Structures are given as C-alpha cells and as structure tokens.
Short mmCIF file of C-alpha atoms in Angstrom, two decimals:
data_model
loop_
_atom_site.label_atom_id
_atom_site.label_comp_id
_atom_site.label_asym_id
_atom_site.label_seq_id
_atom_site.Cartn_x
_atom_site.Cartn_y
_atom_site.Cartn_z
CA LYS A 1 0.09 0.22 -0.06
CA ASP A 2 1.44 3.36 -1.22
CA VAL A 3 2.18 5.65 1.86
CA PRO A 4 0.71 9.19 1.45
CA VAL A 5 3.14 11.81 0.89
CA VAL A 6 2.20 13.73 3.67
CA ALA A 7 3.82 11.05 6.18
CA MET A 8 6.85 10.90 3.96
CA VAL A 9 7.90 14.50 3.20
CA THR A 10 8.17 15.80 6.86
CA GLU A 11 9.18 18.97 8.04
CA GLU A 12 12.51 17.81 9.22
CA VAL A 13 12.83 16.34 5.81
CA LYS A 14 11.90 19.62 4.00
CA GLU A 15 14.56 21.22 6.28
CA GLN A 16 17.22 18.89 5.01
CA LEU A 17 16.10 19.55 1.37
CA VAL A 18 16.46 23.30 1.89
CA GLU A 19 19.90 23.04 3.27
CA ALA A 20 20.91 20.45 0.51
CA SER A 21 20.01 23.10 -1.91
CA ALA A 22 21.85 25.81 -0.03
CA VAL A 23 25.02 23.83 0.24
CA THR A 24 24.75 22.79 -3.71
CA LYS A 25 24.02 26.49 -4.55
CA LYS A 26 27.43 27.24 -2.39
CA ALA A 27 29.21 24.72 -3.87
CA TYR A 28 28.57 25.32 -7.57
CA THR A 29 28.72 29.05 -6.81
CA ILE A 30 32.68 28.46 -5.18
CA TYR A 31 33.90 26.02 -7.74
CA ARG A 32 32.46 28.57 -10.48
CA ARG A 33 34.51 31.47 -8.81
CA GLU A 34 37.42 29.43 -8.27
CA ALA A 35 37.59 28.36 -11.81
CA GLU A 36 36.87 31.75 -13.22
CA ALA A 37 39.67 33.47 -11.16
CA GLU A 38 42.45 30.61 -12.15
CA GLU A 39 41.31 31.13 -15.71
CA HIS A 40 41.38 35.02 -15.38
CA GLN A 41 44.96 34.90 -13.61
CA ALA A 42 46.34 32.55 -16.45
CA ALA A 43 44.95 34.98 -19.17
CA ALA A 44 46.82 37.93 -17.14
CA ASP A 45 50.12 35.93 -16.77
CA GLY A 46 49.87 34.51 -20.43
CA THR A 47 50.07 30.97 -19.24
CA PRO A 48 48.15 27.97 -20.00
CA ILE A 49 44.95 27.50 -18.39
CA PRO A 50 44.80 24.21 -16.31
CA THR A 51 46.99 21.84 -17.91
CA ALA A 52 47.45 18.32 -17.41
CA ASP A 53 50.58 18.62 -15.51
CA LYS A 54 49.10 20.37 -12.45
CA SER A 55 50.30 19.00 -8.99
CA GLN A 56 48.44 16.78 -7.00
CA ASP A 57 47.61 19.24 -4.43
CA GLU A 58 46.09 21.48 -6.90
CA GLY A 59 43.87 18.30 -7.60
CA GLU A 60 42.40 18.27 -4.31
CA MET A 61 38.93 19.65 -4.08
CA SER A 62 37.95 21.72 -1.07
CA VAL A 63 35.57 20.65 1.75
CA ILE A 64 32.52 22.62 0.63
CA ILE A 65 32.91 20.41 -2.94
CA THR A 66 33.51 16.94 -1.61
CA ILE A 67 30.52 17.48 1.11
CA MET A 68 28.18 17.51 -2.05
CA GLN A 69 28.98 14.00 -2.63
CA PRO A 70 27.29 12.43 0.61
CA ILE A 71 24.36 15.25 -0.14
CA LEU A 72 23.89 13.77 -3.74
CA ARG A 73 23.69 10.21 -2.38
CA LEU A 74 20.91 11.31 -0.01
CA MET A 75 19.10 12.89 -2.78
CA GLN A 76 19.46 9.67 -4.59
CA LEU A 77 18.19 7.65 -2.17
CA LEU A 78 15.04 9.64 -1.67
CA CYS A 79 13.89 8.76 -4.86
CA GLU A 80 14.78 5.24 -4.66
CA ASN A 81 11.89 2.83 -6.23
CA HIS A 82 10.71 5.40 -8.47
CA ASN A 83 9.46 7.53 -5.67
CA ARG A 84 7.28 9.82 -7.41
CA ASP A 85 6.15 12.31 -4.63
CA LEU A 86 9.61 12.75 -3.63
CA GLN A 87 11.12 13.17 -7.43
CA ASN A 88 8.79 15.91 -7.68
CA PHE A 89 9.37 17.37 -4.60
CA LEU A 90 12.95 17.96 -5.42
CA ARG A 91 11.95 19.88 -8.39
CA ASN A 92 9.16 21.79 -6.62
CA GLN A 93 8.73 22.34 -2.65
CA ASN A 94 5.30 24.77 -3.24
CA ASN A 95 6.44 26.90 -1.16
CA LYS A 96 7.15 30.92 -1.61
CA ASN A 97 10.66 29.88 -1.89
CA ASN A 98 10.93 26.91 -4.40
CA TYR A 99 14.05 25.30 -4.91
CA ASN A 100 14.77 23.22 -7.96
CA LEU A 101 17.35 20.55 -6.87
CA VAL A 102 17.21 18.97 -10.41
CA CYS A 103 18.42 21.84 -12.11
CA GLU A 104 20.73 22.66 -9.34
CA THR A 105 22.79 19.25 -9.61
CA LEU A 106 22.86 19.33 -13.42
CA GLN A 107 24.36 22.86 -12.93
CA PHE A 108 26.66 21.18 -10.37
CA LEU A 109 27.49 18.80 -12.98
CA ASP A 110 28.15 21.34 -16.03
CA CYS A 111 30.43 23.05 -13.21
CA ILE A 112 32.45 20.08 -12.04
CA CYS A 113 33.20 19.08 -15.63
CA GLY A 114 34.37 22.07 -16.49
CA SER A 115 31.86 23.68 -19.03
CA THR A 116 29.55 26.41 -18.92
CA THR A 117 27.96 25.64 -22.22
CA GLY A 118 27.33 21.82 -22.52
CA GLY A 119 30.69 21.85 -24.53
CA LEU A 120 33.89 19.60 -23.51
CA GLY A 121 36.19 22.30 -23.49
CA LEU A 122 38.59 21.18 -20.91
CA LEU A 123 36.74 18.42 -19.60
CA GLY A 124 39.08 15.97 -19.82
CA LEU A 125 41.59 17.90 -17.49
CA TYR A 126 39.52 18.93 -14.98
CA ILE A 127 38.13 15.03 -14.59
CA ASN A 128 40.59 12.95 -12.35
CA GLU A 129 40.80 10.66 -9.77
CA LYS A 130 39.71 12.94 -7.07
CA ASN A 131 36.62 13.94 -8.34
CA VAL A 132 35.65 11.34 -10.90
CA GLY A 133 33.41 9.52 -7.69
CA LEU A 134 31.74 13.08 -6.87
CA ILE A 135 31.06 13.40 -10.93
CA ASN A 136 29.68 9.84 -10.96
CA GLN A 137 27.61 10.56 -8.03
CA THR A 138 25.78 13.42 -9.48
CA VAL A 139 25.26 11.47 -12.73
CA GLU A 140 23.52 8.72 -10.30
CA SER A 141 21.56 11.14 -8.77
CA LEU A 142 20.13 12.73 -11.84
CA THR A 143 19.38 9.12 -13.16
CA GLU A 144 17.40 8.47 -10.13
CA TYR A 145 15.33 11.87 -10.74
CA CYS A 146 13.96 10.49 -13.81
CA GLN A 147 13.51 6.78 -13.60
CA GLY A 148 10.06 5.52 -13.37
CA PRO A 149 9.95 7.58 -15.44
CA CYS A 150 9.51 11.32 -13.87
CA HIS A 151 8.41 13.28 -17.27
CA GLU A 152 8.73 16.75 -14.97
CA ASN A 153 12.39 15.73 -14.21
CA GLN A 154 13.10 14.64 -17.60
CA ASN A 155 11.96 17.68 -19.20
CA CYS A 156 13.45 19.61 -16.78
CA ILE A 157 16.81 18.03 -17.43
CA ALA A 158 16.53 18.15 -21.26
CA THR A 159 15.58 21.56 -21.76
CA HIS A 160 17.59 23.51 -19.30
CA GLU A 161 19.54 26.52 -20.50
CA CYS A 162 23.24 24.84 -19.30
CA ASN A 163 22.56 22.41 -22.16
CA GLY A 164 23.20 19.10 -19.86
CA ILE A 165 22.12 16.72 -22.48
CA ASP A 166 25.39 17.88 -24.38
CA ILE A 167 27.68 17.77 -21.52
CA ILE A 168 26.16 14.18 -20.72
CA ILE A 169 27.01 13.27 -24.65
CA ALA A 170 30.55 14.43 -24.58
CA LEU A 171 31.32 12.44 -21.41
CA ILE A 172 30.10 9.05 -23.53
CA LEU A 173 31.68 10.04 -26.82
CA ASN A 174 35.15 11.83 -25.79
CA ASP A 175 38.25 10.62 -24.49
CA ILE A 176 39.01 11.78 -21.12
CA ASN A 177 42.32 12.26 -20.55
CA PRO A 178 44.86 11.78 -19.06
CA LEU A 179 42.66 9.79 -16.48
CA GLY A 180 41.70 7.55 -19.21
CA LYS A 181 45.53 6.70 -20.26
CA LYS A 182 45.97 5.69 -16.41
CA ARG A 183 42.66 4.59 -14.95
CA MET A 184 40.71 3.66 -18.19
CA ASP A 185 38.26 1.74 -15.47
CA LEU A 186 37.02 4.70 -14.07
CA VAL A 187 36.44 6.28 -17.54
CA LEU A 188 34.54 3.22 -18.58
CA GLU A 189 32.59 3.29 -15.15
CA LEU A 190 31.85 7.08 -15.80
CA LYS A 191 30.70 6.29 -19.37
CA ASN A 192 28.38 3.56 -18.35
CA ASN A 193 26.37 6.05 -15.82
CA ALA A 194 26.45 8.78 -18.40
CA SER A 195 24.62 6.37 -20.84
CA LYS A 196 22.10 5.34 -18.12
CA LEU A 197 21.20 8.75 -17.61
CA LEU A 198 20.63 9.44 -21.38
CA LEU A 199 18.32 6.21 -21.35
CA ALA A 200 16.75 7.54 -18.24
CA ILE A 201 15.84 10.95 -19.98
CA MET A 202 14.02 8.83 -22.71
CA GLU A 203 12.36 6.22 -20.57
CA SER A 204 8.66 5.58 -21.43
CA ARG A 205 7.95 8.56 -22.99
CA HIS A 206 4.85 9.36 -25.49
CA ASP A 207 6.72 11.58 -27.55
CA SER A 208 10.19 12.05 -29.54
CA GLU A 209 11.18 15.52 -28.36
CA ASN A 210 13.99 14.09 -25.91
CA ALA A 211 15.27 11.59 -28.09
CA GLU A 212 15.75 14.10 -31.15
CA ARG A 213 17.60 16.60 -28.70
CA ILE A 214 19.99 13.66 -27.74
CA LEU A 215 20.14 12.50 -31.55
CA TYR A 216 20.74 15.99 -32.95
CA ASN A 217 24.31 16.03 -31.08
CA MET A 218 24.55 12.38 -31.26
CA ARG A 219 25.63 10.41 -34.59
CA PRO A 220 25.71 6.71 -35.19
CA LYS A 221 29.14 6.87 -36.55
CA GLU A 222 30.22 8.55 -33.14
CA LEU A 223 28.71 5.59 -31.20
CA VAL A 224 30.71 2.86 -33.23
CA GLY A 225 33.84 4.43 -33.20
CA MET A 226 33.37 5.93 -29.33
CA PRO A 227 36.68 5.19 -27.26
CA CYS A 228 35.90 1.88 -25.05
CA THR A 229 39.35 0.57 -24.83
#
C-alpha cells in the first residue's frame, strides 16, 4: 500500500532538502568562482589555462565541494524505487521560496566537468581520480530523479539552459584524458553511468522530443567509434 506523501515528506525532510539546496548552490558558486579566477589569472599572466601537469595538491577539492557527494547520495536515495512524490518534491516544494534541486544538480555537473556551455572544453583536464567519484554520484542522482519515469524531471534536464544533454553526451563520446591513460576503468564507469542517464531521460515517453534532442548531437558513427578501450 502506498504511503501518503504527507507522511513521507516531513518537516525535518523539508529542512534537510532546503539545507541541501543551499549547500549545492554554495558549492556551485565557489567551484565556478575558483575556476574563473584561475582562468583570468592565467590569461593575465599569459600562461596556459589548467593543464594536465597540475600538481597533486592543486587537484584536491575543497571541503565545500566534497561534502556534495553524501548530499547527492541522500537525494538519490530519496527517489529510490521511483518515488514519484519525492522526485517531484525535489523539483518543486510549492513554497514561496522554491528550490529546483534537479536543475541545481545539473548545473553542478556542468560546473565540475569544467563546462559552461554543454561542450567538452577542458573536460578531460578537469576530471581526475580525485573528483570522478563525485561526478559519478552526480550522474547517478540525476538518473534516479528521472527513472520511473518522472516526465517533469526528464524535461527539466533535457531543456535546461546549461545544455545538460550536451555535457552528458560529451562524457560518453569523448576521450577523457589524462585519466583514461592511467585509469580506464574509472572512465568506463563514468561513460556507463552517463549512458544510463541518457536512457533515463528518454524512458517511457509518448513523444520523441528528448530523443531528438539527444540524436541531434549524437551520430551513429560516433557511437560505433566511441573510445571504449
């Protein structure tokens, strides 16, 4: 028997979601600010923008970024077993101050992969052994938001202004180096999760809009020739 949403979405859960949203937004802002500052400084100095020769210390993520992994895991678990009520609640709390955590998560993925346009850019240089686990968790959370399916969350991801579909496709089709040269297993895991997310965005729909958006930037030849070993 289904449990009423009133019993599931308690005031404590609401407070936790609001707090999660605040942390997500803060992490997104800090990550982007640090990236932009580094790019501006590099441009001013005439030095190359983040290269694969960055030191190990430079690859470390700040605490405000790493704390996102358990938060995203929590939001994934809230939607387990295709919990439609909580899937919708993550997107819209019907409050005066509404927090769209689906969009916030997508923007976080876009940001941590080093993209602001849905393109690869320096994606391969931004993804490394230290942050690939967080990126995987972000992709897995987005997948759980959609599965069931939840058409509203599917559309939210497919139509968002940060071109989230493009960055997901880029994760699947492109080389991710230098990580792929050392840990191809991590690259393949990420590509597998990104593929599941694309399938979740298209799952059980009565229209072809999202599939067309995906196919617009994904050609059969690219799929056949995609890097997998």
